[in-house]
mmCIF file of C-alpha atoms in Angstrom:
data_model
loop_
_atom_site.group_PDB
_atom_site.id
_atom_site.type_symbol
_atom_site.label_atom_id
_atom_site.label_comp_id
_atom_site.label_asym_id
_atom_site.label_seq_id
_atom_site.Cartn_x
_atom_site.Cartn_y
_atom_site.Cartn_z
ATOM 1 C CA MET A 1 -26.258 18.484 -0.645
ATOM 2 C CA ARG A 2 -23.403 16.688 1.201
ATOM 3 C CA ASN A 3 -20.026 16.459 -0.550
ATOM 4 C CA PHE A 4 -17.991 13.196 -0.657
ATOM 5 C CA ILE A 5 -14.470 13.210 -2.119
ATOM 6 C CA PHE A 6 -13.491 9.776 -3.391
ATOM 7 C CA LEU A 7 -9.765 9.407 -3.950
ATOM 8 C CA SER A 8 -8.658 7.101 -6.764
ATOM 9 C CA PRO A 9 -12.272 6.031 -7.685
ATOM 10 C CA ASN A 10 -11.132 4.073 -10.700
ATOM 11 C CA PHE A 11 -8.894 1.585 -8.910
ATOM 12 C CA PRO A 12 -9.640 -1.133 -8.182
ATOM 13 C CA ALA A 13 -11.962 -1.099 -11.188
ATOM 14 C CA ASN A 14 -15.027 -2.172 -9.168
ATOM 15 C CA TYR A 15 -14.840 0.916 -6.910
ATOM 16 C CA TRP A 16 -17.137 2.835 -9.183
ATOM 17 C CA LYS A 17 -19.920 0.911 -7.430
ATOM 18 C CA PHE A 18 -19.182 2.707 -4.172
ATOM 19 C CA CYS A 19 -19.543 6.031 -6.011
ATOM 20 C CA ARG A 20 -22.743 4.970 -7.707
ATOM 21 C CA GLU A 21 -24.338 4.073 -4.341
ATOM 22 C CA LEU A 22 -23.154 7.337 -2.768
ATOM 23 C CA LYS A 23 -24.758 9.270 -5.609
ATOM 24 C CA ASN A 24 -27.922 7.249 -5.263
ATOM 25 C CA ASN A 25 -28.015 8.202 -1.612
ATOM 26 C CA GLY A 26 -27.882 11.917 -2.427
ATOM 27 C CA PHE A 27 -24.183 12.730 -2.078
ATOM 28 C CA ARG A 28 -22.368 15.000 -4.540
ATOM 29 C CA VAL A 29 -19.483 12.615 -5.401
ATOM 30 C CA LEU A 30 -16.239 14.350 -6.288
ATOM 31 C CA GLY A 31 -13.505 12.178 -7.684
ATOM 32 C CA ILE A 32 -9.722 12.805 -7.591
ATOM 33 C CA GLY A 33 -7.416 10.518 -9.625
ATOM 34 C CA ASP A 34 -4.510 10.270 -12.016
ATOM 35 C CA CYS A 35 -6.370 8.434 -14.735
ATOM 36 C CA PRO A 36 -7.314 10.676 -17.704
ATOM 37 C CA TYR A 37 -11.031 11.414 -17.782
ATOM 38 C CA ASP A 38 -11.479 9.863 -21.191
ATOM 39 C CA ASN A 39 -10.050 6.526 -19.883
ATOM 40 C CA LEU A 40 -12.591 6.252 -17.057
ATOM 41 C CA SER A 41 -15.319 3.746 -17.397
ATOM 42 C CA MET A 42 -18.715 5.024 -18.385
ATOM 43 C CA GLU A 43 -20.116 3.634 -15.110
ATOM 44 C CA LEU A 44 -17.693 5.754 -13.101
ATOM 45 C CA LYS A 45 -18.271 8.845 -15.211
ATOM 46 C CA ASN A 46 -22.056 8.501 -14.524
ATOM 47 C CA SER A 47 -21.371 8.077 -10.819
ATOM 48 C CA VAL A 48 -19.359 11.222 -10.058
ATOM 49 C CA HIS A 49 -20.520 14.824 -10.189
ATOM 50 C CA GLU A 50 -17.051 16.052 -11.109
ATOM 51 C CA TYR A 51 -13.646 14.508 -11.572
ATOM 52 C CA TYR A 52 -10.336 16.278 -11.001
ATOM 53 C CA ARG A 53 -7.346 14.761 -12.644
ATOM 54 C CA VAL A 54 -3.879 15.050 -11.130
ATOM 55 C CA ASP A 55 -0.647 13.935 -12.832
ATOM 56 C CA ASP A 56 0.341 11.810 -9.863
ATOM 57 C CA LEU A 57 -1.773 10.834 -6.807
ATOM 58 C CA ALA A 58 1.525 10.437 -4.920
ATOM 59 C CA ASN A 59 2.116 14.158 -5.258
ATOM 60 C CA TYR A 60 0.534 15.479 -2.057
ATOM 61 C CA ASP A 61 0.596 19.158 -3.158
ATOM 62 C CA ALA A 62 -1.337 18.296 -6.328
ATOM 63 C CA VAL A 63 -4.054 16.374 -4.430
ATOM 64 C CA TYR A 64 -4.120 19.143 -1.777
ATOM 65 C CA ARG A 65 -4.866 21.726 -4.421
ATOM 66 C CA ALA A 66 -7.624 19.402 -5.933
ATOM 67 C CA VAL A 67 -9.302 19.287 -2.560
ATOM 68 C CA ALA A 68 -9.019 23.025 -2.154
ATOM 69 C CA PHE A 69 -10.623 23.518 -5.567
ATOM 70 C CA PHE A 70 -13.601 21.374 -4.622
ATOM 71 C CA ILE A 71 -13.976 23.241 -1.346
ATOM 72 C CA PHE A 72 -13.934 26.554 -3.122
ATOM 73 C CA LYS A 73 -16.503 25.428 -5.632
ATOM 74 C CA TYR A 74 -18.877 23.225 -3.433
ATOM 75 C CA GLY A 75 -18.236 24.214 0.132
ATOM 76 C CA LYS A 76 -17.662 21.932 3.182
ATOM 77 C CA ILE A 77 -16.441 18.346 2.583
ATOM 78 C CA ASP A 78 -18.361 15.815 4.639
ATOM 79 C CA TYR A 79 -16.283 12.735 3.750
ATOM 80 C CA LEU A 80 -12.940 11.984 2.092
ATOM 81 C CA GLU A 81 -12.106 8.326 1.451
ATOM 82 C CA SER A 82 -10.210 6.127 -0.935
ATOM 83 C CA ASN A 83 -11.041 2.692 0.641
ATOM 84 C CA ASN A 84 -7.551 1.773 -0.495
ATOM 85 C CA GLU A 85 -4.640 0.654 1.816
ATOM 86 C CA TYR A 86 -2.170 2.493 -0.338
ATOM 87 C CA TRP A 87 -3.755 5.898 0.279
ATOM 88 C CA LEU A 88 -4.869 5.613 3.961
ATOM 89 C CA GLU A 89 -2.107 7.953 5.097
ATOM 90 C CA ARG A 90 -2.917 10.436 2.261
ATOM 91 C CA ASP A 91 -6.560 10.287 3.295
ATOM 92 C CA ALA A 92 -5.717 11.065 6.910
ATOM 93 C CA ALA A 93 -3.367 13.895 6.000
ATOM 94 C CA LEU A 94 -6.044 15.519 3.846
ATOM 95 C CA ARG A 95 -8.701 15.185 6.508
ATOM 96 C CA THR A 96 -6.335 16.768 9.009
ATOM 97 C CA ALA A 97 -5.369 19.632 6.718
ATOM 98 C CA TYR A 98 -8.964 20.445 5.901
ATOM 99 C CA ASN A 99 -10.532 19.575 9.233
ATOM 100 C CA ILE A 100 -12.755 16.821 7.809
ATOM 101 C CA ASP A 101 -14.049 14.924 10.840
ATOM 102 C CA SER A 102 -15.418 11.788 9.293
ATOM 103 C CA GLY A 103 -12.396 9.486 9.539
ATOM 104 C CA PHE A 104 -8.893 8.898 10.881
ATOM 105 C CA LYS A 105 -6.529 11.831 11.171
ATOM 106 C CA THR A 106 -2.793 12.025 10.958
ATOM 107 C CA GLU A 107 -2.322 11.360 14.623
ATOM 108 C CA ASP A 108 -4.219 8.021 14.252
ATOM 109 C CA VAL A 109 -2.103 6.703 11.367
ATOM 110 C CA LYS A 110 0.626 4.987 13.317
ATOM 111 C CA GLY A 111 -1.892 2.774 15.126
ATOM 112 C CA ILE A 112 -3.657 1.634 11.936
ATOM 113 C CA LYS A 113 -0.674 1.373 9.569
ATOM 114 C CA TYR A 114 2.349 0.240 11.620
ATOM 115 C CA LYS A 115 2.265 -3.445 12.505
ATOM 116 C CA SER A 116 4.250 -2.905 15.654
ATOM 117 C CA GLU A 117 1.850 -0.129 16.856
ATOM 118 C CA MET A 118 -1.192 -2.284 16.205
ATOM 119 C CA LYS A 119 -0.104 -4.686 18.959
ATOM 120 C CA ARG A 120 -0.966 -2.343 21.835
ATOM 121 C CA PHE A 121 -4.506 -2.014 20.547
ATOM 122 C CA TYR A 122 -4.774 -5.825 20.329
ATOM 123 C CA LYS A 123 -3.536 -5.997 23.909
ATOM 124 C CA ALA A 124 -6.299 -3.573 24.911
ATOM 125 C CA ALA A 125 -8.746 -5.940 23.103
ATOM 126 C CA GLY A 126 -7.368 -8.969 24.998
ATOM 127 C CA ILE A 127 -6.168 -10.653 21.793
ATOM 128 C CA LYS A 128 -2.798 -12.362 21.643
ATOM 129 C CA THR A 129 -0.134 -11.261 19.092
ATOM 130 C CA ALA A 130 3.136 -12.769 17.886
ATOM 131 C CA ARG A 131 6.305 -11.804 19.736
ATOM 132 C CA TYR A 132 8.408 -9.356 17.738
ATOM 133 C CA CYS A 133 11.333 -6.930 17.499
ATOM 134 C CA ILE A 134 12.226 -4.130 15.108
ATOM 135 C CA ALA A 135 14.884 -5.631 12.804
ATOM 136 C CA THR A 136 17.477 -2.799 13.213
ATOM 137 C CA ASP A 137 20.717 -4.779 13.234
ATOM 138 C CA TYR A 138 22.166 -8.299 13.454
ATOM 139 C CA ASP A 139 22.652 -8.349 17.263
ATOM 140 C CA THR A 140 19.103 -7.254 17.947
ATOM 141 C CA CYS A 141 17.733 -9.835 15.561
ATOM 142 C CA ARG A 142 19.893 -12.666 16.934
ATOM 143 C CA GLU A 143 18.847 -11.790 20.518
ATOM 144 C CA PHE A 144 15.195 -12.098 19.470
ATOM 145 C CA ILE A 145 15.803 -15.269 17.478
ATOM 146 C CA ALA A 146 17.499 -16.830 20.571
ATOM 147 C CA GLU A 147 14.148 -16.360 22.328
ATOM 148 C CA VAL A 148 11.731 -17.560 19.613
ATOM 149 C CA ASN A 149 14.091 -19.744 17.384
ATOM 150 C CA TYR A 150 14.013 -19.964 13.622
ATOM 151 C CA PRO A 151 12.056 -19.543 11.387
ATOM 152 C CA VAL A 152 11.036 -15.908 11.771
ATOM 153 C CA ILE A 153 9.061 -13.574 9.507
ATOM 154 C CA VAL A 154 10.259 -10.176 8.474
ATOM 155 C CA LYS A 155 8.185 -7.495 6.646
ATOM 156 C CA PRO A 156 7.971 -3.673 6.484
ATOM 157 C CA ASP A 157 6.508 -2.193 9.660
ATOM 158 C CA ASN A 158 4.406 -0.021 7.458
ATOM 159 C CA GLY A 159 3.568 -2.265 4.500
ATOM 160 C CA VAL A 160 0.772 -3.114 2.145
ATOM 161 C CA GLY A 161 -0.469 -6.734 1.957
ATOM 162 C CA ALA A 162 2.298 -9.369 1.728
ATOM 163 C CA ALA A 163 4.663 -7.137 -0.143
ATOM 164 C CA ASP A 164 8.371 -7.752 0.757
ATOM 165 C CA THR A 165 7.452 -10.323 3.424
ATOM 166 C CA HIS A 166 9.989 -13.115 3.923
ATOM 167 C CA LYS A 167 10.592 -16.212 6.051
ATOM 168 C CA ILE A 168 14.137 -16.345 7.442
ATOM 169 C CA THR A 169 15.373 -19.863 8.484
ATOM 170 C CA CYS A 170 19.095 -19.349 9.296
ATOM 171 C CA ASP A 171 21.860 -16.899 10.060
ATOM 172 C CA LEU A 172 23.025 -16.766 6.452
ATOM 173 C CA GLU A 173 19.484 -15.691 5.292
ATOM 174 C CA LEU A 174 19.372 -13.179 8.126
ATOM 175 C CA LYS A 175 22.671 -11.521 7.124
ATOM 176 C CA LYS A 176 21.544 -11.521 3.469
ATOM 177 C CA PHE A 177 18.220 -9.796 4.432
ATOM 178 C CA LEU A 178 19.990 -7.148 6.631
ATOM 179 C CA ASN A 179 22.509 -6.309 3.951
ATOM 180 C CA ALA A 180 19.806 -5.841 1.216
ATOM 181 C CA LYS A 181 16.903 -4.315 3.142
ATOM 182 C CA PRO A 182 15.891 -0.696 2.350
ATOM 183 C CA LEU A 183 16.297 2.100 4.846
ATOM 184 C CA VAL A 184 12.868 1.665 6.383
ATOM 185 C CA ASN A 185 11.798 -0.147 9.559
ATOM 186 C CA TYR A 186 11.102 -3.830 9.319
ATOM 187 C CA ILE A 187 9.324 -5.867 11.929
ATOM 188 C CA MET A 188 10.509 -9.371 12.822
ATOM 189 C CA GLU A 189 7.996 -11.800 14.295
ATOM 190 C CA GLU A 190 8.036 -15.361 15.513
ATOM 191 C CA PHE A 191 6.649 -17.737 12.801
ATOM 192 C CA ILE A 192 3.125 -18.800 13.404
ATOM 193 C CA ASP A 193 1.823 -22.110 11.887
ATOM 194 C CA ALA A 194 -1.669 -21.043 10.883
ATOM 195 C CA GLU A 195 -4.162 -20.245 8.229
ATOM 196 C CA VAL A 196 -5.530 -16.732 7.877
ATOM 197 C CA ASN A 197 -9.142 -16.066 8.824
ATOM 198 C CA SER A 198 -10.449 -12.578 8.172
ATOM 199 C CA TYR A 199 -13.176 -10.519 9.708
ATOM 200 C CA ASP A 200 -14.733 -8.262 7.130
ATOM 201 C CA ALA A 201 -17.331 -5.807 8.313
ATOM 202 C CA ILE A 202 -19.046 -2.482 7.635
ATOM 203 C CA ILE A 203 -19.010 -0.384 10.844
ATOM 204 C CA ASP A 204 -21.497 2.365 11.505
ATOM 205 C CA GLY A 205 -21.013 5.741 13.105
ATOM 206 C CA ASP A 206 -21.605 4.326 16.599
ATOM 207 C CA GLY A 207 -18.885 1.637 16.209
ATOM 208 C CA ASN A 208 -21.308 -1.242 15.626
ATOM 209 C CA PRO A 209 -21.210 -3.738 12.695
ATOM 210 C CA VAL A 210 -24.138 -3.600 10.305
ATOM 211 C CA PHE A 211 -22.714 -6.321 8.072
ATOM 212 C CA GLU A 212 -20.239 -9.126 8.803
ATOM 213 C CA THR A 213 -18.585 -11.828 6.751
ATOM 214 C CA GLY A 214 -15.165 -13.340 6.522
ATOM 215 C CA ASN A 215 -12.677 -15.176 4.293
ATOM 216 C CA ILE A 216 -10.207 -17.972 4.728
ATOM 217 C CA THR A 217 -6.811 -18.037 3.077
ATOM 218 C CA PRO A 218 -5.454 -21.632 3.378
ATOM 219 C CA HIS A 219 -2.053 -20.769 1.871
ATOM 220 C CA SER A 220 0.145 -17.895 2.925
ATOM 221 C CA LEU A 221 0.068 -14.898 0.584
ATOM 222 C CA MET A 222 3.802 -14.506 1.484
ATOM 223 C CA ASP A 223 4.363 -17.860 -0.200
ATOM 224 C CA VAL A 224 2.190 -16.890 -3.166
ATOM 225 C CA VAL A 225 4.248 -13.768 -3.763
ATOM 226 C CA ASN A 226 7.727 -15.231 -3.040
ATOM 227 C CA ALA A 227 7.167 -18.549 -4.884
ATOM 228 C CA ASN A 228 5.173 -16.921 -7.791
ATOM 229 C CA ASP A 229 2.422 -19.403 -6.958
ATOM 230 C CA ASN A 230 -1.326 -19.646 -7.509
ATOM 231 C CA CYS A 231 -3.623 -17.799 -5.137
ATOM 232 C CA VAL A 232 -6.588 -19.344 -3.260
ATOM 233 C CA PHE A 233 -9.029 -17.841 -0.803
ATOM 234 C CA TYR A 234 -12.765 -17.955 -0.195
ATOM 235 C CA ILE A 235 -15.568 -16.138 1.487
ATOM 236 C CA VAL A 236 -17.248 -18.449 4.073
ATOM 237 C CA ASP A 237 -20.931 -19.050 4.035
ATOM 238 C CA ASP A 238 -21.099 -18.164 7.717
ATOM 239 C CA PRO A 239 -18.248 -16.442 9.578
ATOM 240 C CA ALA A 240 -16.956 -18.323 12.643
ATOM 241 C CA LYS A 241 -18.231 -17.023 15.993
ATOM 242 C CA ASP A 242 -14.745 -16.766 17.492
ATOM 243 C CA VAL A 243 -13.481 -14.708 14.555
ATOM 244 C CA CYS A 244 -16.529 -12.322 14.729
ATOM 245 C CA GLU A 245 -16.062 -11.993 18.467
ATOM 246 C CA ALA A 246 -12.375 -11.085 18.008
ATOM 247 C CA GLY A 247 -13.203 -8.745 15.193
ATOM 248 C CA ARG A 248 -15.807 -6.872 17.237
ATOM 249 C CA ARG A 249 -13.337 -6.434 20.143
ATOM 250 C CA THR A 250 -10.766 -5.112 17.703
ATOM 251 C CA VAL A 251 -13.288 -2.617 16.319
ATOM 252 C CA LYS A 252 -13.842 -1.304 19.848
ATOM 253 C CA ALA A 253 -10.090 -1.182 20.637
ATOM 254 C CA PHE A 254 -9.283 0.877 17.545
ATOM 255 C CA GLY A 255 -12.367 3.112 17.830
ATOM 256 C CA VAL A 256 -13.527 2.317 14.287
ATOM 257 C CA LYS A 257 -16.485 4.248 13.005
ATOM 258 C CA ASN A 258 -17.997 4.708 9.510
ATOM 259 C CA ARG A 259 -15.610 2.217 7.878
ATOM 260 C CA PHE A 260 -15.345 -0.934 5.873
ATOM 261 C CA VAL A 261 -12.709 -3.104 7.577
ATOM 262 C CA HIS A 262 -10.659 -6.186 6.757
ATOM 263 C CA PHE A 263 -9.074 -7.592 9.901
ATOM 264 C CA GLU A 264 -6.757 -10.646 9.571
ATOM 265 C CA PHE A 265 -6.383 -13.248 12.303
ATOM 266 C CA PHE A 266 -4.331 -16.493 12.496
ATOM 267 C CA ARG A 267 -6.133 -19.717 13.343
ATOM 268 C CA LEU A 268 -3.449 -21.945 14.803
ATOM 269 C CA LEU A 269 -2.826 -25.242 12.982
ATOM 270 C CA SER A 270 -0.840 -26.650 15.928
ATOM 271 C CA ASP A 271 -0.057 -26.098 19.533
ATOM 272 C CA GLN A 272 2.520 -23.344 19.828
ATOM 273 C CA HIS A 273 4.050 -20.878 22.226
ATOM 274 C CA ILE A 274 1.306 -18.393 21.385
ATOM 275 C CA GLY A 275 -1.640 -20.694 21.970
ATOM 276 C CA LYS A 276 -3.409 -24.023 21.376
ATOM 277 C CA LYS A 277 -4.417 -25.542 18.003
ATOM 278 C CA GLY A 278 -7.586 -23.866 16.681
ATOM 279 C CA GLU A 279 -7.189 -20.702 18.729
ATOM 280 C CA VAL A 280 -7.593 -17.289 17.006
ATOM 281 C CA VAL A 281 -4.838 -14.798 17.440
ATOM 282 C CA ALA A 282 -4.150 -11.381 15.756
ATOM 283 C CA LEU A 283 -2.269 -10.790 12.576
ATOM 284 C CA GLU A 284 -3.054 -7.283 11.398
ATOM 285 C CA VAL A 285 -5.807 -4.711 10.825
ATOM 286 C CA ASN A 286 -6.619 -3.156 7.447
ATOM 287 C CA MET A 287 -8.965 -0.161 7.699
ATOM 288 C CA ARG A 288 -10.429 -0.645 4.231
ATOM 289 C CA PRO A 289 -12.269 -3.417 2.282
ATOM 290 C CA ALA A 290 -10.516 -6.594 1.350
ATOM 291 C CA GLY A 291 -8.675 -5.932 -1.925
ATOM 292 C CA GLY A 292 -9.577 -6.289 -5.506
ATOM 293 C CA ILE A 293 -12.620 -8.382 -6.325
ATOM 294 C CA ALA A 294 -13.308 -9.346 -2.690
ATOM 295 C CA PRO A 295 -16.248 -6.985 -2.169
ATOM 296 C CA ASP A 296 -18.063 -8.540 -5.144
ATOM 297 C CA MET A 297 -17.301 -11.961 -3.753
ATOM 298 C CA MET A 298 -18.952 -10.925 -0.425
ATOM 299 C CA ASN A 299 -22.007 -10.063 -2.438
ATOM 300 C CA TYR A 300 -21.989 -13.441 -4.202
ATOM 301 C CA ALA A 301 -21.528 -15.342 -0.904
ATOM 302 C CA ASN A 302 -24.209 -13.461 0.924
ATOM 303 C CA SER A 303 -26.691 -12.517 -1.856
ATOM 304 C CA THR A 304 -26.397 -8.878 -0.940
ATOM 305 C CA ASP A 305 -24.859 -5.576 -1.946
ATOM 306 C CA VAL A 306 -21.956 -4.378 0.235
ATOM 307 C CA PHE A 307 -21.397 -1.333 -1.911
ATOM 308 C CA LYS A 308 -24.894 -0.117 -1.076
ATOM 309 C CA ILE A 309 -24.593 -1.141 2.587
ATOM 310 C CA TRP A 310 -21.421 0.901 2.964
ATOM 311 C CA ALA A 311 -23.001 3.920 1.165
ATOM 312 C CA ASP A 312 -26.121 3.587 3.374
ATOM 313 C CA VAL A 313 -23.964 3.729 6.451
ATOM 314 C CA MET A 314 -22.200 6.852 5.125
ATOM 315 C CA ALA A 315 -25.601 8.541 4.419
ATOM 316 C CA PHE A 316 -27.985 7.158 7.043
ATOM 317 C CA ASN A 317 -25.815 5.391 9.694
ATOM 318 C CA GLY A 318 -27.621 2.168 8.937
ATOM 319 C CA THR A 319 -29.054 0.008 6.129
ATOM 320 C CA GLN A 320 -32.089 -1.967 5.173
ATOM 321 C CA VAL A 321 -30.243 -4.107 2.667
ATOM 322 C CA PRO A 322 -30.773 -7.752 3.524
ATOM 323 C CA SER A 323 -28.521 -10.789 3.199
ATOM 324 C CA GLY A 324 -30.027 -13.688 1.281
ATOM 325 C CA GLU A 325 -28.995 -17.231 0.547
ATOM 326 C CA LYS A 326 -25.445 -18.113 1.659
ATOM 327 C CA TYR A 327 -22.684 -19.689 -0.340
ATOM 328 C CA TYR A 328 -18.995 -20.380 -0.244
ATOM 329 C CA CYS A 329 -17.528 -17.995 -2.828
ATOM 330 C CA GLY A 330 -14.076 -19.139 -3.959
ATOM 331 C CA PHE A 331 -11.263 -17.307 -5.754
ATOM 332 C CA ALA A 332 -8.695 -19.219 -7.737
ATOM 333 C CA GLY A 333 -5.903 -17.178 -9.260
ATOM 334 C CA ARG A 334 -3.816 -19.037 -11.866
ATOM 335 C CA ARG A 335 -0.213 -18.001 -12.378
ATOM 336 C CA ASN A 336 1.138 -17.491 -15.805
ATOM 337 C CA GLY A 337 3.664 -19.987 -17.003
ATOM 338 C CA LYS A 338 2.228 -23.056 -15.353
ATOM 339 C CA ASP A 339 1.096 -26.051 -17.397
ATOM 340 C CA PHE A 340 -2.516 -26.647 -16.180
ATOM 341 C CA VAL A 341 -4.294 -29.856 -16.896
ATOM 342 C CA TYR A 342 -7.664 -28.197 -17.612
ATOM 343 C CA SER A 343 -8.041 -25.306 -20.075
ATOM 344 C CA GLU A 344 -10.088 -22.238 -19.336
ATOM 345 C CA GLN A 345 -12.795 -23.598 -21.586
ATOM 346 C CA ASP A 346 -12.723 -26.969 -19.693
ATOM 347 C CA ILE A 347 -13.404 -25.076 -16.453
ATOM 348 C CA ILE A 348 -16.174 -22.996 -18.034
ATOM 349 C CA ASP A 349 -17.811 -26.152 -19.428
ATOM 350 C CA LYS A 350 -17.842 -27.938 -16.125
ATOM 351 C CA TYR A 351 -18.644 -25.083 -13.761
ATOM 352 C CA ARG A 352 -20.705 -22.726 -15.866
ATOM 353 C CA ASN A 353 -23.548 -22.854 -13.307
ATOM 354 C CA ASN A 354 -21.146 -21.808 -10.501
ATOM 355 C CA LEU A 355 -18.909 -19.337 -12.126
ATOM 356 C CA LYS A 356 -19.340 -15.604 -11.497
ATOM 357 C CA ILE A 357 -16.164 -14.063 -12.882
ATOM 358 C CA ILE A 358 -13.373 -15.108 -15.238
ATOM 359 C CA GLU A 359 -11.020 -12.283 -16.153
ATOM 360 C CA ARG A 360 -7.427 -11.173 -15.990
ATOM 361 C CA VAL A 361 -6.104 -9.913 -12.658
ATOM 362 C CA PRO A 362 -4.974 -6.200 -12.803
ATOM 363 C CA LYS A 363 -1.209 -5.979 -12.945
ATOM 364 C CA ALA A 364 -1.081 -3.983 -9.631
ATOM 365 C CA LEU A 365 -2.751 -6.897 -7.856
ATOM 366 C CA SER A 366 -1.326 -9.861 -9.684
ATOM 367 C CA GLY A 367 1.683 -10.332 -7.311
ATOM 368 C CA THR A 368 -0.633 -11.674 -4.606
ATOM 369 C CA MET A 369 -3.631 -12.801 -6.599
ATOM 370 C CA GLY A 370 -2.240 -14.504 -9.698
ATOM 371 C CA ASP A 371 -2.785 -13.575 -13.360
ATOM 372 C CA LEU A 372 -6.148 -15.169 -14.313
ATOM 373 C CA MET A 373 -9.016 -15.306 -11.794
ATOM 374 C CA PHE A 374 -11.902 -17.718 -11.494
ATOM 375 C CA VAL A 375 -14.569 -16.822 -8.992
ATOM 376 C CA ALA A 376 -17.386 -19.310 -8.325
ATOM 377 C CA ASN A 377 -20.154 -20.016 -5.782
ATOM 378 C CA PHE A 378 -20.803 -23.420 -4.084
ATOM 379 C CA LYS A 379 -23.223 -24.586 -1.509
ATOM 380 C CA THR A 380 -20.707 -26.841 0.221
ATOM 381 C CA GLU A 381 -17.033 -26.622 1.190
ATOM 382 C CA GLU A 382 -16.508 -30.070 -0.383
ATOM 383 C CA GLU A 383 -17.699 -28.774 -3.801
ATOM 384 C CA LEU A 384 -15.392 -25.646 -3.417
ATOM 385 C CA LYS A 385 -12.291 -27.863 -2.732
ATOM 386 C CA GLY A 386 -13.154 -29.996 -5.890
ATOM 387 C CA PHE A 387 -13.223 -26.791 -7.863
ATOM 388 C CA TYR A 388 -9.837 -25.667 -6.553
ATOM 389 C CA SER A 389 -8.353 -29.090 -7.230
ATOM 390 C CA GLU A 390 -9.341 -28.958 -10.940
ATOM 391 C CA VAL A 391 -8.674 -25.282 -11.614
ATOM 392 C CA LEU A 392 -5.193 -25.408 -10.255
ATOM 393 C CA LYS A 393 -4.119 -28.953 -11.243
ATOM 394 C CA THR A 394 -0.856 -29.012 -13.228
ATOM 395 C CA LYS A 395 0.607 -31.645 -15.526
#
């Protein structure tokens, strides 16, 4: 029996479905997490062969010992994954330490985690990227800004999502940022007027996509976080051909195999230095599924099961799971403290035939996704926009 270590299988909460499908495909699923066993969902308990609790997943030595225990008890580990951006470096370090050959190793981490390093892979793929510098000091930043002009975007070179991402519009804001920034590298990029289009795919062991979809984020997640605003994004009924083409080239450039990926691209909303309106240019790669509830939304939009597709790729390097009827699947995340015109019950009454999920957003994800989520399917983009208008309308 093949052994699959799944790191942090309880977060996000829907990740037990990955474990279930691995188990159904004959893997011995071994979980490592910092959640007490008694607090795990029954679905997750039924999906893992054994669970090893550590006090803190950030404690490398503790997780290292947990892996050693599983190797001593069960033998060779075939896969070790978390499918979680926060733990990608931890995954790679453990694979390197225990010579697990099924994923990225420590020497690969810079290219998949550092935004500045990603640019050379995009160049190899023939995909444009924003001009940038590393924001080390005022003179360096001002020299760069003299070339690209304000506004500019600054964010951690090795960051997760839109965390600590800011738009700087003047010298005063630049000085304030430099005086306050932590002692880690930040990347500064020219501002791109664009919406975010993603390429979401499950890649087999030969580097070929076996499932492809995509989402559109009309409003910047940076603005959602910094303005404490509502969140909107949706899975498209059919991913755009140019986004898929750029995504496939990016897969080849990074040498992706046996992974669920979420690649983000800018679609330009106006003619700019980087390209013409409508053109697709690179933003960043994420070597894991889109966050939170997004995998379930992919299922709703494609009438399929991405948890099983991914597990099939891990087990068989392919899948027979079909995609069915297509929909636009929309996410609307309401922010606490806003005075909305329509109550939760009003939305339920009007959209009960469309709604798939209504629930609170986990605290760890609420910064980018709002506090109360509504997820719904629609056959047309016009219907989807009407839904957004009513869910997020304020007095």
